[in-house]
Structure formats: structure tokens, C-alpha cells
Amino acid sequence: MNPEINAKAEAWLSPTFDETTQKEVKKLIEQDSEELTESFYKNLEFGTGGMRGIMGVGTNRINKYTLGKNTQGLSNYLKEAFLGKLLKVAIAYDCRNNSKELAQVVADVFSANDIQVYLFSDLRATPELSFAVKHLDCHCGIVLTASHNPPEYNGYKVYWQDGGQLVPPQDSEIVAEIERLDYSAVNFDAKKKHITYIDKDVDKAFIKASLENGSFSELDKHRDDVTIVFTPLHGTSITIIPDVLEGAGYKNVHIVEEQRKPDGNFPTVKSPNPEEPEALKMAMDLAEEKNADIVIGTDPDCDRLGIAVRDNSGKLVLLNGNQTMVVMTDFLLENYFANNTAKGNEFVGSTIVSTPMMETLAKSYDIECKLGLTGFKWIAKMIVDYPNQKFIGGGEESFGFMVGDFVRDKDAVTATLLACEIVTKAKKEGSSFFKKLQDLYVKHGFFKEDLTSLVKKGISGAEEIKQTMIDLRENPLTTINGEKIVKIDDYASSKSLKVSTGESTDIDIPKANVLIYHTDQGSRIAARPSGTEPKIKFYISVNDNAESLEDLKKVEEKLDAKIAGILKELGI
């Protein structure tokens, strides 16, 4: 047994921790050294989407004490950052096991520190929390969620007063404040007078804003022509998306009944992740039965959405996040410039590992596409950093999209409505969502992406991931699949290397453990360890021109072969 780990565990046998926790820790010490090590070898860290982890006892687990310590540290920081102000926070939670209880713990600690708490009375979608922070004029917000992680996970996401997730410098400053604390410093003694439960009033305001941003009046007479199948995948979206669709005028909405009820065990799916085709199988089956035009599934906290639409032969096909994003962005831009005189200061947002087609698309409208690191907090930060520019919308490859800036996080509520509006307009014009995507490929080039994730769990897995990134940096590729590497972007060093000359230029984006290879044929290979899951992700993007709609199949086969060749050379 590692003496340091043993000492950390034994500290949890003190009276600071309740009897149940002490018994669990003692059991690990006596019976399960491997689980003890995993539970105590480090402290849970803030990653791309906040802090996520397996629930259980220990410093590397989600529990009353790790969340209590975070909240105490955040309370201390808020008092320093907003000296003399009456502090307000909003708290929401999703359908996961223990989310409600953990949210109450967080509310109790804030209230014990004389901070006014607005706590949702029941589970809510994550984007509504982002909205509530601004709507209620709060200084920060918390949502208890682990997005689409497996059932044993939970998490803690922190939002700042603009409604966006924590970004530098607040994130590192808050972490430093938390790390200075001992668990005995956490004040769990709630002052109930500081806790206000919120529900319908905020719901109504959020629905109104979603309808204003995601629906278009010229389609009012045509929504009856569209049939929608929707699944919340046992998550929070059931509390809001049906109401938004009804408010827009959609009547032919069919919900997958077996997946309607919120359930943190997610009994009908292996993973509640709309990025995975298997998660939407029941919805796809129902769509065939109802002859639906579109299938939409959202993840447990309702910030991501997966979409299936009918192709030119009438077959339902699943779209990836990049494809959905470019169609949605083009639709928003087309509508915006049809109804507004161009100011020249508009922009859309995306991420460095999402499709480069977003930049090409923005250029065609003569506007800017700003790129940030992975995670919607960076897109939200763009809005704060460029207050004189108008944000139209933005997305990332991992099935997230944000319409306008009334929410400062990926928002599957308004994005679901937007997707249905696109289908409605296309059908009215004798086209389809799928055909709109094809038209964009012919106009701007056929961009095709692939994401491969390698799961590496535990301490040994973390070391494997670390070594893989070291190897890619210290022994960089010079060619791949017959294509010459011409540029290497290393976001850890903030340097972009032009391979032919050895010339290095600065990258004006915050540092991150991401490495991107660019080839002479326009292909791009990115490697990135996940910030919230035990994975290393490889993002591949290839592209070619398609002269016509008839040319698309041949071009796609060529791009598929390119991707297969790249994956083979990478050995994944």
C-alpha cells in the first residue's frame, strides 16, 4: 500500500466525516486496496466540462465532501471577487442517481455561507441553468450532471455570471482556493432562509426565449406537415422540449414512451449518448412506424442532440455533429442576412477539432468564424470577449449547438426546435434536411470527419494516454497515408510549426493538450485526451470537391478510403 494514499484514506476516518463514509473507507482499507487507490490517489479535477467522476467515497470520487469542499472554496472566492455584494447563485440538477441529494448539499453549503440560492425544485435541462444565471442576475451557477457518462458517474459544472462555464482566470483561481481548504473547513449547516425554490416562472421565460431564437414565423402554416420522433433517453429534456415544440406549433410529435421517464440507470440503452447510433435505435424504429421526417434524441442533461433525417431514397440516416452544425449554421446565416442589412461584425463560433467546413461556410457569407478549444465555454467566452460583434450561432463536433446568445452553453432545447424548423422549411420547398447538406457539399466542398476514441481507464490508462501524446510530439509524423505533413499545431506550447522551413508562429488560443497535424492535401489529424473521460480522442478531417450532386457518392467513397488509410497508419 502506498503510504501517501493510505494516509489520505485514514484522514477520512476522522469525525469530520459521517459514520457511513468512515465505514466505507475502512472497508476499502481492509478489503480492496485497488479500489482504495483509485478512490484516493488524486483529487478530482476540473476538465473541459467541469468536474465529473464515479460516485463513492474518496478524494477522487463524487460525494458530499468533495462537492462540499468545492462549494466552500467557491463561496470563499465569490466573497472576494464581489466584495460587499449580496451574492446569488442558481443550482440545477439532472436525472442521475443522487443528483437531487447532491444539489441540496451544494445549496446548503452556499446558504451556510450567507449566499442567496435559487434551487430548481426538480430536475431541469442544463441550458436552462445557463439561462437562469443571467435571467436571475446571479453571480454564478451550478449544475449537477455527468452529461452522457455511464450511470455510476455524476458531476459538478460551474457557470459564471455571464451564463457561460468557468474559463481562465477564474477557473484556476477557484481551484487554488479549493485546494487550500481542509475538509473540516466546509460549512454544511444550511440557513434555509437563504434557499428559494424556483420552477415555472423560469421555465416560462426560457421557453419564450427559445421560441424567439429558434422559430421562424413564415413557417407557421407548414408545421402540421412535419412528423417528429423524439426521445429524451431517460433524461431531463422531457421537462422542456415537448413544451417548446408545442409552443412553436408542432402537433405531430411522437415520444419514445419506453425512454420518456427520467432514470439515472438508463435501462434501455448501453450508453445515453446520442452520438452513438445504438442509443437512438428505439427512436428510429418508432420513426419508421410513424413515417417521421426527423428523429431527435438528447443526452441526459439536454445539451447535446443526435439527429436522423431521411435521405434522397427515403431511408433514415443518422447525421454526425459536424453535419448537423453546418446545416444549422447555414440556415441561421441565410435567415439572418435575408432579414438584416449586413453590418460586417457578425460571427459564428466553433472549435479547433470540429469540421473546417465551418470556416469555409462563414467565409462565403463574408463573416468571421472564430475557433476555440474544445468545450462550449470557449464559444461562450467569444461573446464576452467581442462585445461589439454579433454572435449568430455556433457548434462543435460532439453534437452541441447554440442558437444566439441568450444561453451561453450548448443547448439541445433550442437546437431541437431549429432542426425541426429546417425540416419544415425544406419540406415546404420540396427539399429536405439531407438535401440541404448535399447542396452545401457541392457549393463549399465535401468535408468528411471521423472520431475514434480509445478508452484507457485508471492510473495505468492515464499513463498510456500521457505517453501517446509524448510520442506524437517527440517523434512527429512526416507523412500519413501518402500525404505530406506540412504543419503541426501544438496547443500545449501554443506554437504552430511550418514543417518545410522549421518556422514557428504563436497560436493565440489558451494552452491545451491538443496536437493537430495538417497535410498537403488538406487533411487534418488531431489528438486530444478527453478532459472529462478516460479517453484519448483522434479527430480526422478530409475533404475534396464535388462537381455535382451526382458526384457526391464517388467523392464520399474516396474520402472514406482516405480516413481508413489514416486510421490504419495510426494503428487505431
XYZ file of C-alpha atoms in Angstrom:
572
model
C 0.000 0.000 0.000
C 1.276 3.444 -0.966
C 1.826 5.277 2.360
C 0.603 8.602 0.915
C -2.666 7.057 -0.313
C -3.112 5.235 2.979
C -2.632 8.472 4.915
C -5.203 10.282 2.740
C -7.685 7.469 3.316
C -7.122 7.347 7.065
C -7.821 11.086 7.257
C -11.366 10.194 6.179
C -11.792 8.155 9.353
C -11.880 11.347 11.439
C -15.061 12.891 12.932
C -15.103 15.400 10.053
C -16.750 12.625 8.020
C -20.037 10.899 8.860
C -20.198 7.327 10.151
C -21.385 5.829 6.870
C -18.470 7.376 4.997
C -15.992 6.197 7.639
C -17.331 2.639 7.418
C -16.989 2.631 3.619
C -13.423 3.914 3.789
C -12.486 1.393 6.477
C -13.909 -1.388 4.325
C -11.747 -0.295 1.383
C -8.630 -0.133 3.576
C -9.242 -3.648 4.866
C -10.634 -5.390 1.775
C -9.989 -3.588 -1.530
C -6.590 -1.945 -1.959
C -7.100 -1.468 -5.719
C -10.368 0.468 -5.289
C -8.842 2.361 -2.347
C -6.003 3.505 -4.606
C -8.399 4.586 -7.378
C -10.520 6.472 -4.841
C -7.695 8.397 -3.163
C -4.675 8.606 -5.471
C -5.617 12.122 -6.632
C -8.211 14.855 -6.241
C -10.944 15.172 -8.842
C -10.009 17.881 -11.320
C -11.932 20.389 -13.392
C -11.830 19.317 -17.041
C -13.383 20.513 -20.301
C -16.934 20.336 -18.996
C -16.398 20.814 -15.276
C -15.739 18.033 -12.814
C -17.020 14.507 -13.418
C -16.274 11.271 -11.663
C -17.536 7.997 -10.282
C -19.713 8.346 -7.194
C -18.274 6.912 -3.990
C -16.032 7.764 -1.057
C -12.632 9.343 -1.529
C -10.890 12.417 -2.916
C -11.132 11.076 -6.485
C -14.865 10.419 -6.276
C -18.063 12.449 -6.389
C -19.562 12.619 -2.916
C -20.926 15.010 -0.317
C -17.456 16.007 0.836
C -15.694 16.594 -2.485
C -18.647 18.682 -3.696
C -18.919 20.387 -0.304
C -15.263 21.361 -0.430
C -15.653 22.698 -3.978
C -18.663 24.737 -2.916
C -16.944 26.114 0.179
C -13.957 27.167 -1.923
C -16.255 28.740 -4.496
C -18.146 30.558 -1.732
C -14.887 31.997 -0.387
C -13.857 33.080 -3.874
C -17.213 34.739 -4.628
C -16.954 36.802 -1.448
C -13.531 38.051 -2.504
C -14.449 38.637 -6.159
C -17.676 40.506 -5.372
C -16.702 42.189 -2.136
C -19.678 43.616 -0.267
C -22.259 42.374 -2.801
C -25.385 40.386 -1.982
C -24.309 37.134 -3.636
C -26.729 34.965 -5.629
C -26.282 31.522 -7.192
C -28.587 29.278 -9.218
C -28.475 25.476 -8.915
C -29.947 22.789 -11.167
C -29.569 19.026 -11.377
C -30.287 16.275 -13.855
C -31.794 12.771 -13.709
C -28.712 10.978 -12.406
C -28.690 8.902 -9.276
C -28.067 11.121 -6.214
C -28.230 14.352 -8.242
C -31.103 15.779 -6.201
C -29.428 14.980 -2.877
C -26.071 16.334 -4.011
C -27.704 19.515 -5.314
C -29.229 20.013 -1.873
C -25.801 19.589 -0.274
C -24.394 22.263 -2.585
C -27.328 24.572 -1.795
C -26.834 24.002 1.926
C -23.150 24.957 1.810
C -23.818 28.126 -0.179
C -26.619 29.120 2.199
C -24.413 28.379 5.214
C -22.056 30.991 3.781
C -24.883 33.574 3.595
C -25.240 33.303 -0.183
C -28.733 33.513 -1.693
C -29.541 30.265 -3.501
C -32.090 29.718 -6.277
C -32.554 25.953 -6.423
C -34.729 24.316 -9.064
C -37.443 22.315 -7.342
C -36.981 19.369 -9.699
C -34.646 18.219 -12.446
C -34.010 20.635 -15.317
C -32.074 20.777 -18.575
C -28.556 22.176 -18.280
C -29.127 25.015 -20.795
C -31.963 26.278 -18.601
C -29.457 26.677 -15.762
C -27.225 28.766 -18.024
C -30.270 30.867 -18.911
C -31.340 31.172 -15.253
C -27.962 32.580 -14.180
C -28.461 35.590 -16.453
C -32.236 35.771 -16.013
C -31.970 35.919 -12.205
C -28.877 38.131 -12.253
C -26.778 35.567 -10.379
C -23.055 35.687 -9.799
C -22.616 32.027 -10.653
C -24.497 28.792 -11.256
C -24.007 25.095 -10.598
C -25.500 22.092 -12.347
C -25.159 18.554 -11.022
C -24.685 16.366 -14.082
C -22.298 13.990 -15.802
C -23.708 14.571 -19.287
C -23.720 11.247 -21.181
C -21.286 9.342 -18.937
C -22.239 5.869 -17.590
C -24.707 5.567 -14.653
C -22.038 5.370 -11.952
C -20.881 8.933 -12.741
C -22.019 12.321 -11.564
C -20.510 15.773 -11.825
C -20.392 19.454 -10.997
C -20.336 22.205 -13.610
C -19.742 25.829 -12.622
C -21.106 28.799 -14.566
C -20.079 32.440 -14.165
C -22.340 35.487 -14.148
C -22.474 35.721 -17.967
C -24.094 32.262 -18.048
C -21.005 30.602 -19.529
C -18.893 27.943 -17.861
C -15.779 28.864 -15.934
C -12.806 29.968 -18.019
C -9.431 31.485 -17.118
C -8.538 33.158 -14.885
C -11.466 32.288 -12.606
C -11.107 28.524 -13.040
C -7.516 28.224 -11.782
C -8.084 30.815 -9.059
C -11.101 28.906 -7.736
C -9.228 25.592 -7.897
C -6.382 27.166 -5.887
C -8.915 28.380 -3.296
C -10.427 24.869 -3.064
C -7.037 23.197 -2.708
C -6.133 25.462 0.205
C -9.090 24.132 2.188
C -9.250 21.233 4.569
C -12.461 19.209 4.600
C -13.040 20.341 8.167
C -13.467 23.918 6.868
C -16.624 23.043 4.907
C -19.752 24.559 6.447
C -22.680 22.183 5.873
C -25.018 23.956 8.340
C -27.698 25.235 5.969
C -29.535 28.504 6.535
C -32.845 27.665 4.932
C -33.878 31.332 4.772
C -31.286 31.771 2.004
C -32.705 28.985 -0.213
C -35.502 29.805 -2.674
C -37.005 27.082 -4.850
C -37.673 28.056 -8.464
C -39.615 26.371 -11.246
C -42.451 27.569 -13.523
C -41.550 31.260 -13.828
C -38.048 30.482 -15.083
C -39.421 27.691 -17.316
C -41.827 30.107 -18.997
C -39.119 32.703 -19.572
C -36.764 30.081 -21.022
C -39.434 28.657 -23.336
C -40.293 32.163 -24.555
C -36.630 32.928 -25.301
C -36.143 29.579 -27.046
C -39.156 30.221 -29.289
C -37.933 33.728 -30.091
C -34.477 32.480 -31.100
C -35.279 29.134 -32.692
C -38.554 29.541 -34.623
C -39.444 31.489 -37.762
C -42.905 32.940 -38.324
C -43.067 32.271 -42.062
C -43.314 28.554 -41.265
C -46.435 28.852 -39.083
C -48.759 27.267 -41.660
C -46.449 24.380 -42.509
C -45.576 22.731 -39.192
C -48.545 20.361 -39.418
C -46.824 18.773 -42.429
C -43.890 17.558 -40.320
C -43.794 14.406 -38.176
C -41.226 14.279 -35.385
C -39.989 11.404 -33.215
C -38.282 12.498 -30.030
C -36.522 10.613 -27.245
C -35.146 12.145 -24.039
C -33.125 8.936 -23.397
C -34.413 8.897 -19.796
C -33.088 12.429 -19.282
C -34.142 15.947 -18.376
C -35.265 17.108 -21.819
C -38.717 15.626 -21.205
C -39.312 18.578 -18.855
C -38.926 21.206 -21.587
C -38.615 20.075 -25.241
C -42.235 18.862 -25.678
C -43.433 22.235 -24.357
C -41.150 24.151 -26.730
C -42.258 22.123 -29.757
C -45.896 22.566 -28.773
C -45.334 26.297 -28.284
C -43.927 26.539 -31.799
C -46.975 24.778 -33.218
C -45.708 21.246 -33.830
C -48.544 18.792 -33.235
C -47.209 15.580 -34.754
C -44.621 14.806 -32.090
C -44.191 11.174 -31.008
C -42.166 10.455 -27.872
C -40.482 7.093 -27.295
C -42.555 6.008 -24.313
C -40.044 3.450 -23.024
C -37.478 6.255 -22.683
C -39.790 9.047 -21.514
C -39.320 8.644 -17.757
C -36.147 10.174 -16.239
C -33.988 7.374 -14.855
C -30.330 7.609 -13.847
C -29.806 3.922 -14.609
C -30.725 4.449 -18.285
C -32.318 0.986 -18.500
C -32.993 0.826 -22.258
C -29.554 1.854 -23.541
C -25.941 0.830 -23.027
C -24.983 4.494 -23.108
C -27.319 7.526 -23.035
C -25.183 9.246 -25.672
C -26.923 10.473 -28.837
C -23.537 10.367 -30.575
C -23.848 6.570 -30.568
C -26.276 5.068 -33.125
C -27.400 2.323 -30.747
C -28.831 4.913 -28.336
C -31.328 6.062 -30.975
C -32.452 2.607 -32.156
C -35.834 2.676 -30.403
C -36.482 6.157 -31.775
C -35.514 5.030 -35.276
C -37.903 2.077 -35.046
C -40.740 4.363 -33.955
C -39.895 6.781 -36.772
C -40.349 4.023 -39.342
C -43.697 3.127 -37.805
C -44.860 6.773 -37.872
C -43.144 7.652 -41.179
C -41.411 10.506 -39.373
C -39.421 13.206 -41.142
C -36.893 13.612 -38.355
C -35.650 11.763 -35.269
C -34.126 13.689 -32.368
C -32.518 12.285 -29.223
C -30.939 14.283 -26.411
C -28.442 13.300 -23.741
C -29.362 13.165 -20.012
C -28.709 16.837 -19.268
C -30.121 18.029 -22.604
C -27.169 19.921 -24.003
C -26.370 17.557 -26.900
C -28.654 16.237 -29.592
C -28.442 13.484 -32.173
C -30.456 13.756 -35.387
C -31.635 11.318 -38.063
C -33.302 12.501 -41.265
C -34.438 10.854 -44.488
C -32.010 10.661 -47.410
C -32.925 11.008 -51.062
C -34.303 7.458 -51.157
C -36.433 7.969 -48.051
C -34.145 5.975 -45.751
C -33.456 7.328 -42.247
C -29.794 8.214 -41.792
C -28.002 9.433 -38.684
C -26.062 12.653 -39.053
C -22.933 13.453 -37.092
C -22.377 16.635 -35.114
C -20.344 18.292 -37.860
C -23.039 17.708 -40.472
C -25.828 18.980 -38.230
C -23.750 22.013 -37.287
C -23.069 23.204 -40.837
C -26.715 22.862 -41.912
C -27.920 24.726 -38.804
C -25.314 27.457 -39.196
C -26.100 27.967 -42.862
C -29.834 28.150 -42.095
C -29.289 30.780 -39.389
C -26.992 32.849 -41.599
C -29.308 32.643 -44.598
C -32.245 33.813 -42.490
C -30.236 36.490 -40.731
C -28.938 38.102 -43.899
C -32.332 37.822 -45.583
C -33.825 39.958 -42.811
C -30.934 42.203 -41.769
C -28.653 44.626 -43.528
C -25.166 43.205 -43.167
C -23.218 45.078 -40.515
C -19.972 43.256 -41.160
C -19.454 42.461 -37.478
C -21.290 39.133 -37.247
C -19.521 35.904 -36.357
C -20.107 32.228 -35.758
C -18.135 30.018 -33.402
C -16.662 26.545 -33.481
C -13.725 24.543 -32.118
C -10.294 23.530 -33.338
C -11.307 19.856 -33.656
C -14.614 20.472 -35.436
C -15.048 20.481 -39.205
C -13.035 23.120 -41.123
C -16.158 23.471 -43.266
C -17.448 25.971 -40.687
C -14.677 28.382 -41.681
C -15.404 27.893 -45.383
C -19.124 28.443 -44.776
C -18.561 31.642 -42.784
C -16.233 32.988 -45.461
C -18.970 32.542 -48.086
C -21.144 34.937 -46.061
C -18.187 37.281 -45.606
C -18.208 36.911 -41.830
C -15.766 35.502 -39.302
C -15.685 32.009 -37.833
C -13.886 32.188 -34.504
C -12.274 28.980 -33.252
C -11.723 27.968 -29.647
C -10.622 24.960 -27.682
C -12.930 22.004 -27.208
C -15.844 22.796 -24.932
C -18.646 25.294 -25.247
C -17.228 27.520 -22.537
C -14.792 28.809 -25.147
C -17.569 29.677 -27.593
C -19.428 31.447 -24.778
C -16.205 33.325 -23.947
C -16.055 34.634 -27.526
C -19.307 36.517 -26.896
C -17.835 38.113 -23.769
C -14.505 38.904 -25.422
C -16.041 40.523 -28.513
C -18.998 42.580 -27.226
C -19.051 44.744 -30.375
C -19.622 41.741 -32.630
C -22.909 39.873 -33.047
C -22.890 36.132 -32.382
C -25.255 34.277 -34.729
C -24.691 30.690 -33.609
C -22.075 28.035 -33.216
C -21.352 24.410 -32.573
C -18.857 21.660 -32.048
C -18.425 18.191 -33.480
C -19.625 16.499 -30.287
C -23.296 17.149 -31.095
C -23.611 20.529 -29.408
C -25.084 23.716 -30.864
C -26.011 27.165 -29.558
C -28.520 29.492 -31.227
C -27.884 33.157 -30.449
C -26.508 34.243 -27.091
C -29.487 34.075 -24.714
C -27.982 30.810 -23.444
C -24.217 30.597 -23.041
C -23.812 26.839 -23.384
C -24.709 24.186 -25.898
C -28.467 24.000 -25.932
C -30.319 20.946 -27.213
C -33.671 22.620 -26.453
C -33.429 25.470 -28.960
C -31.310 23.363 -31.337
C -34.075 20.728 -31.431
C -36.572 23.414 -32.405
C -34.169 24.802 -35.013
C -33.689 21.355 -36.572
C -37.456 20.948 -36.878
C -37.739 24.398 -38.476
C -35.102 23.444 -41.053
C -37.041 20.276 -41.909
C -40.273 22.283 -42.147
C -38.863 24.902 -44.497
C -37.096 22.321 -46.648
C -40.265 20.244 -46.977
C -42.235 23.349 -47.883
C -39.708 23.979 -50.688
C -39.765 20.362 -51.920
C -36.343 19.685 -50.432
C -35.103 18.056 -47.199
C -32.583 18.489 -44.390
C -30.404 15.871 -46.110
C -30.606 17.620 -49.479
C -29.633 20.915 -47.814
C -26.465 19.184 -46.548
C -25.714 17.816 -50.011
C -26.164 21.253 -51.571
C -23.635 22.660 -49.102
C -21.131 19.918 -50.034
C -21.401 20.796 -53.714
C -21.142 24.512 -53.016
C -18.333 24.511 -50.439
C -16.559 21.158 -50.807
C -17.264 17.737 -49.341
C -15.808 17.648 -45.832
C -15.925 14.317 -44.024
C -14.866 13.660 -40.436
C -14.194 10.679 -38.215
C -13.760 10.454 -34.455
C -12.069 7.463 -32.878
C -11.796 7.262 -29.086
C -9.503 4.897 -27.210
C -10.695 4.218 -23.649
C -7.881 3.897 -21.101
C -9.193 3.585 -17.545
C -7.495 4.061 -14.204
C -3.937 5.010 -13.282
C -2.315 2.843 -15.951
C -4.687 4.209 -18.580
C -3.803 7.786 -17.698
C -0.121 6.933 -18.117
C -0.778 5.335 -21.530
C -2.599 8.436 -22.723
C 0.204 10.662 -21.457
C 2.839 8.576 -23.251
C 0.894 8.582 -26.524
C 0.888 12.388 -26.564
C 4.612 12.468 -25.706
C 5.369 10.124 -28.614
C 3.327 12.195 -31.073
C 5.248 15.311 -30.036
C 8.765 13.905 -29.754
C 8.523 11.630 -32.809
C 6.159 13.562 -35.092
C 4.708 12.076 -38.233
C 6.233 13.300 -41.509
C 3.739 11.605 -43.836
C 0.468 9.753 -43.400
C -1.416 7.704 -45.957
C 0.800 9.142 -48.697
C 0.119 12.742 -47.676
C 2.922 15.018 -46.544
C 2.656 16.708 -43.137
C 3.102 20.438 -43.778
C 2.097 21.982 -40.460
C 1.908 20.881 -36.823
C -0.133 22.865 -34.313
C 0.821 22.134 -30.699
C -1.644 23.820 -28.364
C 0.347 22.759 -25.296
C 3.233 25.002 -26.371
C 0.997 27.459 -28.294
C 3.226 27.009 -31.346
C 2.431 26.274 -34.977
C 5.323 24.707 -36.879
C 5.703 25.043 -40.648
C 7.497 21.784 -41.366
C 9.270 22.760 -44.625
C 11.052 25.765 -43.126
C 11.063 24.981 -39.426
C 9.447 28.369 -38.861
C 7.309 28.581 -35.728
C 4.490 31.044 -35.060
C 2.413 31.683 -31.956
C -1.120 30.299 -31.552
C -3.407 32.883 -29.952
C -5.576 30.379 -28.088
C -5.157 29.250 -24.447
C -2.853 26.297 -23.893
C -4.343 22.792 -24.073
C -3.103 19.253 -24.537
C -4.037 19.068 -28.221
C -1.842 18.280 -31.226
C -3.020 18.774 -34.824
C -1.239 17.588 -37.977
C -2.102 19.246 -41.317
C -1.264 17.608 -44.676
C -0.558 18.999 -48.131
C -3.900 17.623 -49.335
C -5.979 19.451 -46.736
C -6.408 16.512 -44.370
C -6.193 17.097 -40.636
C -5.449 14.693 -37.778
C -5.936 15.880 -34.197
C -5.059 14.030 -30.986
C -6.620 15.121 -27.710
C -7.015 13.460 -24.303
C -10.551 13.982 -23.007
C -10.936 16.437 -20.160
C -13.812 14.558 -18.531
C -13.468 10.886 -19.522
C -10.637 8.304 -19.502
C -10.138 8.557 -23.273
C -7.767 9.813 -25.912
C -9.591 11.056 -28.990
C -8.384 11.183 -32.592
C -10.246 13.571 -34.887
C -9.732 13.131 -38.627
C -10.985 15.514 -41.307
C -10.589 15.025 -45.056
C -12.135 16.892 -47.968
C -12.457 17.057 -51.724
C -14.514 18.925 -54.301
C -17.758 17.546 -55.693
C -18.809 18.982 -59.044
C -22.466 17.970 -58.748
C -24.974 16.072 -56.618
C -24.391 13.038 -58.818
C -20.679 13.220 -57.967
C -21.171 13.004 -54.207
C -21.220 9.227 -53.828
C -17.951 8.798 -55.710
C -16.286 11.577 -53.710
C -17.529 10.112 -50.418
C -16.055 6.705 -51.267
C -12.724 8.387 -51.946
C -12.870 10.226 -48.606
C -13.844 7.047 -46.730
C -10.787 5.324 -48.187
C -8.610 8.232 -47.055
C -9.923 8.003 -43.498
C -9.416 4.219 -43.437
C -5.825 4.654 -44.609
C -5.081 7.278 -41.951
C -6.567 5.136 -39.169
C -4.555 2.131 -40.343
C -1.283 4.061 -40.254
C -2.115 5.408 -36.804
C -2.709 1.825 -35.659
C -6.192 2.541 -34.328
